Coordinates of C-alpha atoms and ligand atoms in Angstrom, one line a residue:
X1 CA 153.5 125.4 146.3
X2 CA 155.1 128.1 144.2
X3 CA 151.6 129.2 143.5
X4 CA 150.6 129.2 147.1
X5 CA 153.7 131.3 148.1
X6 CA 153.1 133.8 145.3
X7 CA 149.5 134.4 146.4
X8 CA 150.3 134.5 150.1
X9 CA 152.7 137.2 149.7
X10 CA 152.7 138.6 153.2
X11 CA 152.0 135.9 155.7
X12 CA 155.3 135.5 157.6
X13 CA 153.8 133.4 160.4
X14 CA 153.2 129.7 160.6
X15 CA 149.5 129.7 159.6
X16 CA 146.7 131.7 160.8
X17 CA 145.0 130.0 163.7
X18 CA 142.7 132.9 164.1
X19 CA 140.9 132.4 160.8
X20 CA 138.0 130.7 162.5
X21 CA 136.9 134.1 164.0
X22 CA 137.4 135.9 160.8
X23 CA 135.9 133.7 158.1
X24 CA 132.7 134.3 156.4
X25 CA 129.4 132.7 156.5
X26 CA 130.2 130.7 153.4
X27 CA 133.3 129.2 154.9
X28 CA 131.8 128.5 158.2
X29 CA 129.4 126.1 156.5
X30 CA 132.3 124.6 154.4
X31 CA 134.6 124.2 157.3
X32 CA 132.2 122.4 159.3
X33 CA 132.8 119.2 157.4
X34 CA 136.4 119.2 158.1
X35 CA 138.7 119.1 161.1
X36 CA 140.5 122.3 161.4
X37 CA 143.8 120.8 162.4
X38 CA 144.4 119.2 159.1
X39 CA 148.1 118.2 159.4
X40 CA 148.4 118.5 155.6
X41 CA 147.2 122.1 155.7
X42 CA 149.6 122.9 158.4
X43 CA 152.5 121.5 156.6
X44 CA 151.5 123.5 153.4
X45 CA 150.9 126.6 155.5
X46 CA 154.3 126.3 156.9
X47 CA 155.8 125.8 153.4
X48 CA 153.9 128.8 152.0
X49 CA 154.9 131.0 154.8
X50 CA 158.5 130.1 154.6
X51 CA 158.5 130.8 150.8
X52 CA 156.7 134.0 151.3
X53 CA 158.9 135.0 154.2
X54 CA 161.6 136.4 152.1
X55 CA 159.4 139.4 151.3
X56 CA 158.0 140.0 154.8
X57 CA 159.7 141.4 157.8
X58 CA 159.7 138.6 160.4
X59 CA 158.5 140.3 163.5
X60 CA 160.6 143.3 162.5
X61 CA 158.6 146.3 163.6
X62 CA 156.5 146.9 166.7
X63 CA 153.3 146.4 164.7
X64 CA 153.7 143.4 162.5
X65 CA 151.7 143.2 159.4
X66 CA 148.3 141.5 159.7
X67 CA 149.0 137.8 159.7
X68 CA 147.3 136.1 156.7
X69 CA 147.6 133.1 154.6
X70 CA 145.9 132.0 151.4
X71 CA 143.9 129.6 153.6
X72 CA 142.3 132.4 155.2
X73 CA 140.8 133.7 152.2
X74 CA 137.0 133.1 151.7
X75 CA 136.4 130.3 149.2
X76 CA 134.7 132.5 146.8
X77 CA 137.8 134.6 146.4
X78 CA 139.9 131.4 146.3
X79 CA 137.6 130.1 143.4
X80 CA 138.3 133.5 141.6
X81 CA 142.1 133.0 142.0
X82 CA 142.2 129.4 141.0
X83 CA 140.1 130.0 138.0
X84 CA 142.6 132.5 136.7
X85 CA 145.5 129.8 136.9
X86 CA 146.5 127.8 133.8
X87 CA 144.4 124.8 133.8
X88 CA 147.5 122.5 133.9
X89 CA 148.2 123.7 137.3
X90 CA 144.9 122.8 138.8
X91 CA 145.4 119.0 139.2
X92 CA 148.6 119.6 141.3
X93 CA 146.9 122.5 143.1
X94 CA 144.2 120.1 144.2
X95 CA 146.8 117.8 145.7
X96 CA 148.0 120.6 148.0
X97 CA 145.5 120.3 150.7
X98 CA 141.9 119.2 151.5
X99 CA 140.8 122.8 151.4
X100 CA 142.1 123.4 147.9
X101 CA 140.9 120.1 146.8
X102 CA 137.4 121.0 148.0
X103 CA 137.5 124.3 146.3
X104 CA 138.7 123.0 143.1
X105 CA 136.0 120.3 143.2
X106 CA 133.6 123.1 143.2
X107 CA 132.9 122.5 139.6
X108 CA 132.6 126.3 138.9
X109 CA 136.3 126.4 138.0
X110 CA 136.2 123.5 135.7
X111 CA 132.9 124.7 134.2
X112 CA 134.4 128.1 133.6
X113 CA 137.6 126.6 132.0
X114 CA 135.5 124.4 129.8
X115 CA 133.5 127.2 128.6
X116 CA 136.4 129.2 127.5
X117 CA 137.9 126.3 125.5
X118 CA 134.5 125.1 124.5
X119 CA 133.7 128.6 123.1
X120 CA 136.6 128.2 120.7
X121 CA 135.8 124.8 119.6
X122 CA 132.1 124.9 119.9
X123 CA 131.8 124.6 116.1
X124 CA 133.3 121.1 115.9
X125 CA 130.7 119.6 118.2
X126 CA 128.2 117.3 116.4
X127 CA 128.3 114.8 113.5
X128 CA 130.7 114.9 110.6
X129 CA 131.6 113.0 107.6
X130 CA 135.3 112.8 106.7
X131 CA 136.5 113.2 103.2
X132 CA 138.2 109.9 102.5
X133 CA 137.3 109.6 98.8
X134 CA 134.5 107.2 98.1
X135 CA 134.7 105.7 101.7
X136 CA 133.3 108.5 103.7
X137 CA 132.7 107.7 107.5
X138 CA 130.9 108.9 110.6
X139 CA 132.6 111.1 113.3
X140 CA 130.8 112.3 116.4
X141 CA 132.5 115.2 118.4
X142 CA 131.4 115.3 122.0
X143 CA 132.3 116.8 125.2
X144 CA 133.5 114.1 127.4
X145 CA 134.6 115.1 131.0
X146 CA 137.5 117.4 130.5
X147 CA 138.1 116.6 126.8
X148 CA 136.4 117.3 123.6
X149 CA 136.8 113.9 121.7
X150 CA 136.2 113.0 118.0
X151 CA 134.8 109.4 117.9
X152 CA 135.0 107.6 114.7
X153 CA 132.0 105.1 114.3
X154 CA 132.5 102.0 112.5
X155 CA 129.9 99.5 111.5
X156 CA 130.0 96.0 113.2
X157 CA 131.8 93.2 111.4
X158 CA 130.2 91.9 108.2
X159 CA 127.4 90.6 108.2
X160 CA 126.3 91.1 111.7
X161 CA 124.2 94.2 111.0
X162 CA 122.3 93.8 114.5
X163 CA 125.6 94.1 116.4
X164 CA 126.3 97.6 117.8
X165 CA 128.4 100.2 116.1
X166 CA 132.1 100.1 117.1
X167 CA 133.9 103.4 117.8
X168 CA 137.4 104.6 118.4
X169 CA 138.9 108.0 119.2
X170 CA 140.6 110.0 116.6
X171 CA 141.5 113.1 118.3
X172 CA 141.0 115.0 121.5
X173 CA 141.2 118.5 122.9
X174 CA 142.0 119.2 126.5
X175 CA 139.5 121.6 128.1
X176 CA 141.9 122.4 130.9
X177 CA 144.2 124.6 128.9
X178 CA 144.1 128.3 129.0
X179 CA 145.8 129.9 126.1
X180 CA 146.3 127.4 123.4
X181 CA 144.3 124.3 124.0
X182 CA 146.2 121.1 123.5
X183 CA 145.0 118.9 120.6
X184 CA 146.1 115.3 120.5
X185 CA 146.0 112.8 117.7
X186 CA 144.7 109.5 119.0
X187 CA 145.2 107.6 115.8
X188 CA 147.4 104.4 115.9
X189 CA 148.3 102.1 118.8
X190 CA 150.9 104.2 120.6
X191 CA 148.8 106.6 122.5
X192 CA 147.9 110.2 122.2
X193 CA 150.4 112.5 120.5
X194 CA 150.8 116.0 119.2
X195 CA 148.0 117.1 116.7
X196 CA 146.4 120.2 115.3
X197 CA 142.8 121.2 114.4
X198 CA 141.9 123.9 111.9
X199 CA 138.3 125.2 111.8
X200 CA 138.2 125.9 108.0
X201 CA 134.5 127.4 108.3
X202 CA 131.4 126.8 110.3
X203 CA 130.6 123.4 108.9
X204 CA 134.2 122.2 107.9
X205 CA 137.2 121.5 109.8
X206 CA 140.5 119.6 109.4
X207 CA 142.7 117.6 111.7
X208 CA 146.4 117.2 111.3
X209 CA 148.8 114.8 112.9
X210 CA 152.1 116.3 113.8
X211 CA 153.8 112.9 114.7
X212 CA 152.8 110.4 112.2
X213 CA 155.6 108.2 113.4
X214 CA 153.1 107.3 116.2
X215 CA 150.8 105.5 113.6
X216 CA 153.6 103.2 112.4
X217 CA 154.1 99.7 113.8
X218 CA 157.3 97.9 114.5
X219 CA 156.4 95.1 112.2
X220 CA 156.0 97.5 109.3
X221 CA 153.3 97.8 106.6
X222 CA 152.4 94.1 107.1
X223 CA 151.7 94.3 110.7
X224 CA 149.7 97.6 110.1
X225 CA 147.5 95.7 107.5
X226 CA 147.0 92.7 109.6
X227 CA 145.9 94.9 112.6
X228 CA 143.8 97.1 110.4
X229 CA 142.0 93.9 108.8
X230 CA 141.5 92.5 112.2
X231 CA 139.9 95.6 113.5
X232 CA 138.0 96.5 110.3
X233 CA 136.8 93.0 109.3
X234 CA 137.4 90.9 112.3
X235 CA 139.1 88.4 110.1
X236 CA 142.4 87.5 108.4
X237 CA 142.9 87.7 104.7
X238 CA 143.1 84.0 104.6
X239 CA 139.7 83.8 106.0
X240 CA 138.3 85.8 103.0
X241 CA 138.3 83.3 100.2
X242 CA 136.5 85.7 97.8
X243 CA 139.2 87.0 95.6
X244 CA 137.3 90.2 94.6
X245 CA 136.6 91.0 98.1
X246 CA 140.4 90.4 98.9
X247 CA 141.1 93.1 96.3
X248 CA 138.5 95.5 97.5
X249 CA 139.8 95.1 101.1
X250 CA 143.4 95.7 100.1
X251 CA 142.4 98.7 98.0
X252 CA 140.5 100.3 101.0
X253 CA 143.5 99.8 103.1
X254 CA 145.9 101.5 100.7
X255 CA 143.5 104.3 100.1
X256 CA 142.4 105.1 103.5
X257 CA 145.9 105.0 105.0
X258 CA 147.0 107.8 102.8
X259 CA 144.7 109.9 105.0
X260 CA 146.2 109.2 108.3
X261 CA 148.0 112.5 108.6
X262 CA 145.4 114.9 107.6
X263 CA 141.5 114.6 107.3
X264 CA 138.9 117.2 106.4
X265 CA 135.4 116.8 107.9
X266 CA 132.0 118.2 106.6
X267 CA 129.0 118.6 108.9
X268 CA 126.2 116.3 108.7
X269 CA 122.8 116.3 110.4
X270 CA 120.5 113.5 111.5
X271 CA 117.2 113.6 109.5
X272 CA 114.4 115.6 110.9
X273 CA 111.5 113.5 112.1
X274 CA 107.9 113.8 111.5
X275 CA 104.9 112.0 113.2
X276 CA 103.6 110.7 109.8
X277 CA 107.0 109.0 108.9
X278 CA 106.8 105.4 108.0
X279 CA 109.3 104.8 110.7
X280 CA 111.7 107.0 112.7
X281 CA 114.2 108.2 110.3
X282 CA 117.9 107.9 111.3
X283 CA 121.2 106.0 110.7
X284 CA 121.2 102.2 109.7
X285 CA 123.8 99.7 109.2
X286 CA 123.3 97.8 105.8
X287 CA 124.8 94.7 104.0
X288 CA 126.6 95.7 100.7
X289 CA 127.8 92.3 99.5
X290 CA 131.6 92.2 99.0
X291 CA 131.9 95.7 100.3
X292 CA 130.9 94.7 103.8
X293 CA 128.6 96.7 106.0
X294 CA 127.9 100.4 105.3
X295 CA 126.2 103.2 107.1
X296 CA 123.1 104.5 105.4
X297 CA 120.9 107.5 106.5
X298 CA 117.2 107.1 106.1
X299 CA 115.2 110.3 105.6
X300 CA 111.7 111.1 104.4
X301 CA 110.7 113.6 101.8
X302 CA 107.0 113.6 101.3
X303 CA 106.2 110.9 98.8
X304 CA 109.7 109.4 99.1
X305 CA 112.1 108.0 101.4
X306 CA 115.8 108.0 100.7
X307 CA 118.7 106.0 101.9
X308 CA 121.9 108.2 101.6
X309 CA 125.4 106.6 102.0
X310 CA 127.3 108.0 105.0
X311 CA 130.1 105.5 104.2
X312 CA 130.6 104.3 100.7
X313 CA 132.7 102.1 98.3
X314 CA 134.4 102.3 95.0
X315 CA 131.1 101.6 93.1
X316 CA 128.8 103.9 95.0
X317 CA 130.7 106.4 97.1
X318 CA 129.6 108.1 100.2
X319 CA 127.0 110.8 99.8
X320 CA 125.1 109.1 97.1
X321 CA 121.7 107.9 97.3
X322 CA 121.7 104.2 97.4
X323 CA 118.0 103.5 97.7
X324 CA 114.9 105.4 96.9
X325 CA 111.5 104.3 98.3
X326 CA 108.3 105.2 96.5
X327 CA 105.8 105.5 99.4
X328 CA 103.0 106.1 97.0
X329 CA 103.5 102.6 95.6
X330 CA 103.0 99.7 97.8
X331 CA 103.8 96.2 96.7
X332 CA 101.6 93.4 98.0
X333 CA 103.8 90.3 98.3
X334 CA 102.3 87.1 97.2
X335 CA 102.0 84.2 99.7
X336 CA 105.3 82.7 100.8
X337 CA 105.2 79.8 98.5
X338 CA 104.8 82.1 95.4
X339 CA 107.3 84.4 96.9
X340 CA 109.9 81.7 96.6
X341 CA 109.8 82.2 92.9
X342 CA 112.0 85.0 91.8
X343 CA 110.1 85.3 88.6
X344 CA 107.0 85.9 90.3
X345 CA 108.4 88.7 92.4
X346 CA 110.2 90.2 89.4
X347 CA 106.9 90.2 87.5
X348 CA 105.1 92.1 90.2
X349 CA 107.8 94.7 90.7
X350 CA 108.3 95.3 87.0
X351 CA 104.4 95.9 86.7
X352 CA 104.6 98.6 89.4
X353 CA 107.6 100.1 87.6
X354 CA 105.4 100.3 84.4
X355 CA 102.7 101.9 86.5
X356 CA 105.0 104.4 88.0
X357 CA 106.4 105.2 84.4
X358 CA 103.0 105.7 83.0
X359 CA 101.9 108.0 86.0
X360 CA 105.0 110.1 85.4
X361 CA 104.4 110.3 81.8
X362 CA 100.8 111.4 82.5
X363 CA 102.1 114.0 84.9
X364 CA 104.6 115.4 82.4
X365 CA 101.8 115.6 79.9
X366 CA 99.6 117.4 82.4
X367 CA 102.5 119.8 83.0
X368 CA 102.3 119.1 86.7
X369 CA 105.5 119.1 88.7
X370 CA 106.6 115.9 90.2
X371 CA 107.0 117.8 93.6
X372 CA 107.7 116.2 96.9
X373 CA 105.9 118.4 99.1
X374 CA 102.7 116.3 99.5
X375 CA 102.6 113.6 101.9
X376 CA 101.7 110.3 100.7
X377 CA 98.3 108.7 101.8
X378 CA 99.6 108.0 105.2
X379 CA 101.4 104.7 104.8
X380 CA 100.8 104.0 108.5
X381 CA 97.0 103.9 107.8
X382 CA 96.8 100.3 107.0
X383 CA 98.5 99.5 110.4
X384 CA 95.8 101.1 112.5
X385 CA 93.4 98.2 111.9
X386 CA 91.9 96.0 114.7
X387 CA 94.4 94.7 117.2
X388 CA 96.2 91.6 116.0
X389 CA 98.4 89.2 118.1
X390 CA 101.7 91.0 118.1
X391 CA 104.6 89.3 116.3
X392 CA 107.5 88.5 118.6
X393 CA 110.6 90.1 117.2
X394 CA 113.9 88.5 117.9
X395 CA 115.9 90.2 120.5
X396 CA 118.8 92.5 119.5
X397 CA 122.1 90.8 119.7
X398 CA 124.3 92.4 122.4
X399 CA 121.3 93.9 123.9
X400 CA 121.2 96.1 126.9
X401 CA 119.4 99.4 127.1
X402 CA 122.0 101.4 125.2
X403 CA 123.0 98.5 122.9
X404 CA 126.5 98.7 124.2
X405 CA 127.1 101.8 122.0
X406 CA 128.6 105.1 123.1
X407 CA 128.8 105.1 126.8
X408 CA 126.7 108.3 126.9
X409 CA 124.0 106.7 124.7
X410 CA 120.5 107.3 125.9
X411 CA 117.9 104.7 126.4
X412 CA 116.5 103.3 123.1
X413 CA 113.6 105.3 121.7
X414 CA 110.3 103.9 122.7
X415 CA 108.8 101.5 120.2
X416 CA 105.4 102.4 118.9
X417 CA 103.1 99.7 120.2
X418 CA 100.7 99.9 117.2
X419 CA 103.5 99.2 114.9
X420 CA 104.4 95.8 116.2
X421 CA 101.4 94.0 115.0
X422 CA 100.2 92.5 111.5
X423 CA 103.2 90.8 110.4
X424 CA 103.2 89.0 107.1
X425 CA 105.4 86.0 106.4
X426 CA 108.4 86.8 104.4
X427 CA 111.1 84.8 102.6
X428 CA 113.6 85.7 100.2
X429 CA 113.0 84.2 96.6
X430 CA 115.3 81.4 95.6
X431 CA 118.5 82.7 94.0
X432 CA 118.5 86.0 95.6
X433 CA 121.8 86.2 97.6
X434 CA 122.1 87.6 101.0
X435 CA 125.1 88.3 103.2
X436 CA 123.0 87.3 106.2
X437 CA 120.6 84.3 106.4
X438 CA 119.5 85.6 109.6
X439 CA 117.0 88.1 108.2
X440 CA 113.6 88.6 109.7
X441 CA 110.8 86.2 108.4
X442 CA 107.9 88.5 108.9
X443 CA 107.4 92.0 107.4
X444 CA 104.8 94.8 108.0
X445 CA 104.8 96.1 104.4
X446 CA 106.6 96.6 101.1
X447 CA 107.1 99.5 98.7
X448 CA 108.4 99.8 95.2
X449 CA 111.8 101.4 95.2
X450 CA 115.0 102.0 93.1
X451 CA 118.5 101.1 94.0
X452 CA 121.6 102.8 92.6
X453 CA 124.3 100.5 91.0
X454 CA 127.3 101.6 89.1
X455 CA 130.6 100.3 87.8
X456 CA 133.9 100.7 89.7
X457 CA 134.8 104.3 90.1
X458 CA 131.0 105.3 90.0
X459 CA 130.9 104.8 86.3
X460 CA 127.5 104.6 84.4
X461 CA 125.3 105.0 87.5
X462 CA 121.8 103.7 87.1
X463 CA 118.5 103.4 89.2
X464 CA 117.3 100.0 89.1
X465 CA 114.0 98.6 90.3
X466 CA 113.8 96.9 93.7
X467 CA 111.6 96.2 96.7
X468 CA 111.8 97.9 100.0
X469 CA 110.7 95.7 102.8
X470 CA 109.8 97.2 106.2
X471 CA 110.3 94.6 108.8
X472 CA 109.9 96.6 112.0
X473 CA 110.6 99.9 113.5
X474 CA 114.4 99.2 113.4
X475 CA 114.9 97.0 110.4
X476 CA 114.2 97.2 106.7
X477 CA 115.5 95.3 103.6
X478 CA 115.9 95.9 99.9
X479 CA 115.9 93.4 97.1
X480 CA 118.1 94.4 94.1
X481 CA 116.1 92.9 91.3
X482 CA 119.0 93.2 88.7
X483 CA 121.7 92.1 91.1
X484 CA 119.6 89.4 92.5
X485 CA 120.8 90.4 95.9
X486 CA 119.4 91.5 99.1
X487 CA 120.5 94.1 101.7
X488 CA 119.5 94.0 105.3
X489 CA 119.6 97.3 107.3
X490 CA 119.4 97.6 111.0
X491 CA 119.1 100.7 112.9
X492 CA 122.2 102.5 114.6
X493 CA 121.1 102.8 118.3
X494 CA 123.9 105.1 119.3
X495 CA 122.8 108.6 120.5
X496 CA 124.6 111.4 118.6
X497 CA 124.6 114.9 120.4
X498 CA 124.5 118.2 118.6
X499 CA 123.3 116.5 115.4
X500 CA 120.0 118.0 114.7
X501 CA 119.6 120.0 111.6
X502 CA 118.8 123.8 112.5
X503 CA 115.9 123.5 109.9
X504 CA 114.6 121.1 107.3
X505 CA 116.0 123.2 104.6
X506 CA 119.5 123.0 106.2
X507 CA 119.1 119.1 106.0
X508 CA 118.1 119.1 102.4
X509 CA 121.1 121.4 101.7
X510 CA 123.4 119.1 103.5
X511 CA 122.2 116.1 101.6
X512 CA 122.7 117.9 98.3
X513 CA 126.3 119.0 99.3
X514 CA 127.5 115.6 100.4
X515 CA 126.2 114.2 97.2
X516 CA 127.6 116.7 94.9
X517 CA 131.1 116.1 96.5
X518 CA 131.3 112.5 95.1
X519 CA 129.3 112.9 91.9
Ligands
ZN601 ZN1 148.8 110.9 114.9

């Protein structure tokens, strides 16, 4: 109302009934869809006129000033005027009358507003890893309606690797504001509250909560821990019989809750993809024994594939390379009966390890560099044989085209039909422990690889031999020979926007950076 009056300025009369004769072509078209005698409009006009009346001379002179109201202005002009108002005024302005509402719905205003705020915050869109000691994490900052929202992605509950990722908002920025955009912290269970974002440099920013009392629960630390446990693990501490696991969980709670008032994020990119890659690179959820599920990024580097931890644990922190796959050394698994013998598998793997060691020695003697530029002899080649009856893969749990992940998730990437054939029976050797008995019973091919193990606090890290098992386009496994354990990995199907690396070099650089931070 106040806005209306201020803008009207001169119109002393009760509305301008003559606007039909004076309106421009744009308004003619717009007005066609609306009755001219909108009672709401008349009421507003009357109000506006009354407010504006103070300045105008009510029929004072013989030639009154031309009668005019805000409603007479062509919509293009109103768009200009409205766009210059503080964004917070726009919702109430839209309630003034149907015409205003219509004009405000013309998107242009919002888009312009968004552009302004977006411009300031454009550097925070994309994928980020929070600096939470060894634990890491995955944050996707996206434009969502009239907000920029920072979504923290969490793995599903252990050990259900095929379940969709979970996500919760950590902060949001209103795009409607004009001067200083409002930043709200979304942490805790008591709704949005005052927060702050500091863009440190292009690939780093920090969030700060100004009202951490909003994170506290009435039941104190105990209630906070129980709630966290339920969300993070989907269980109660009593359900978790394993004593070491209880300790790890408690430690994670104590450690991560220190970071509830301030977090620093560093940019990460999704791995670039190449048609020759064994499977599409990307993010996977993997089982890590007592540590629960962790997020791992699979990327291809010529003769090698790497699994880099995006989330980590006190043994192997986020940023480290958990598995490395030697694409030049395939492992032929024996038939299922022999595969049940751990010793048989161990013998095969150690043989390959010896071969790798000798080849490396030979290269060193030849003075050749163990470069990574050359692509392996297309690991996909063996798949291109004669058509075989395709192996029916179990349907994804919690299916649906977007797998129930982020609302804006795109349709799943098309499967490559040639890849679904030629399954080979697979079973875990007796004695190899797995969090998930529900692992695939056929595989496409296996490779020699190494897995990183270390003591608590990342002490004495060591790459140990193992077997990489490719199950299908979306799942792989790794047998840790020394640990006698098996990790199952399943593709994260959520779609992340603004997450492509500007160049392959930028991606390599990013991997190196996140690794050095926790080394
Ligand atoms: Zn907060």
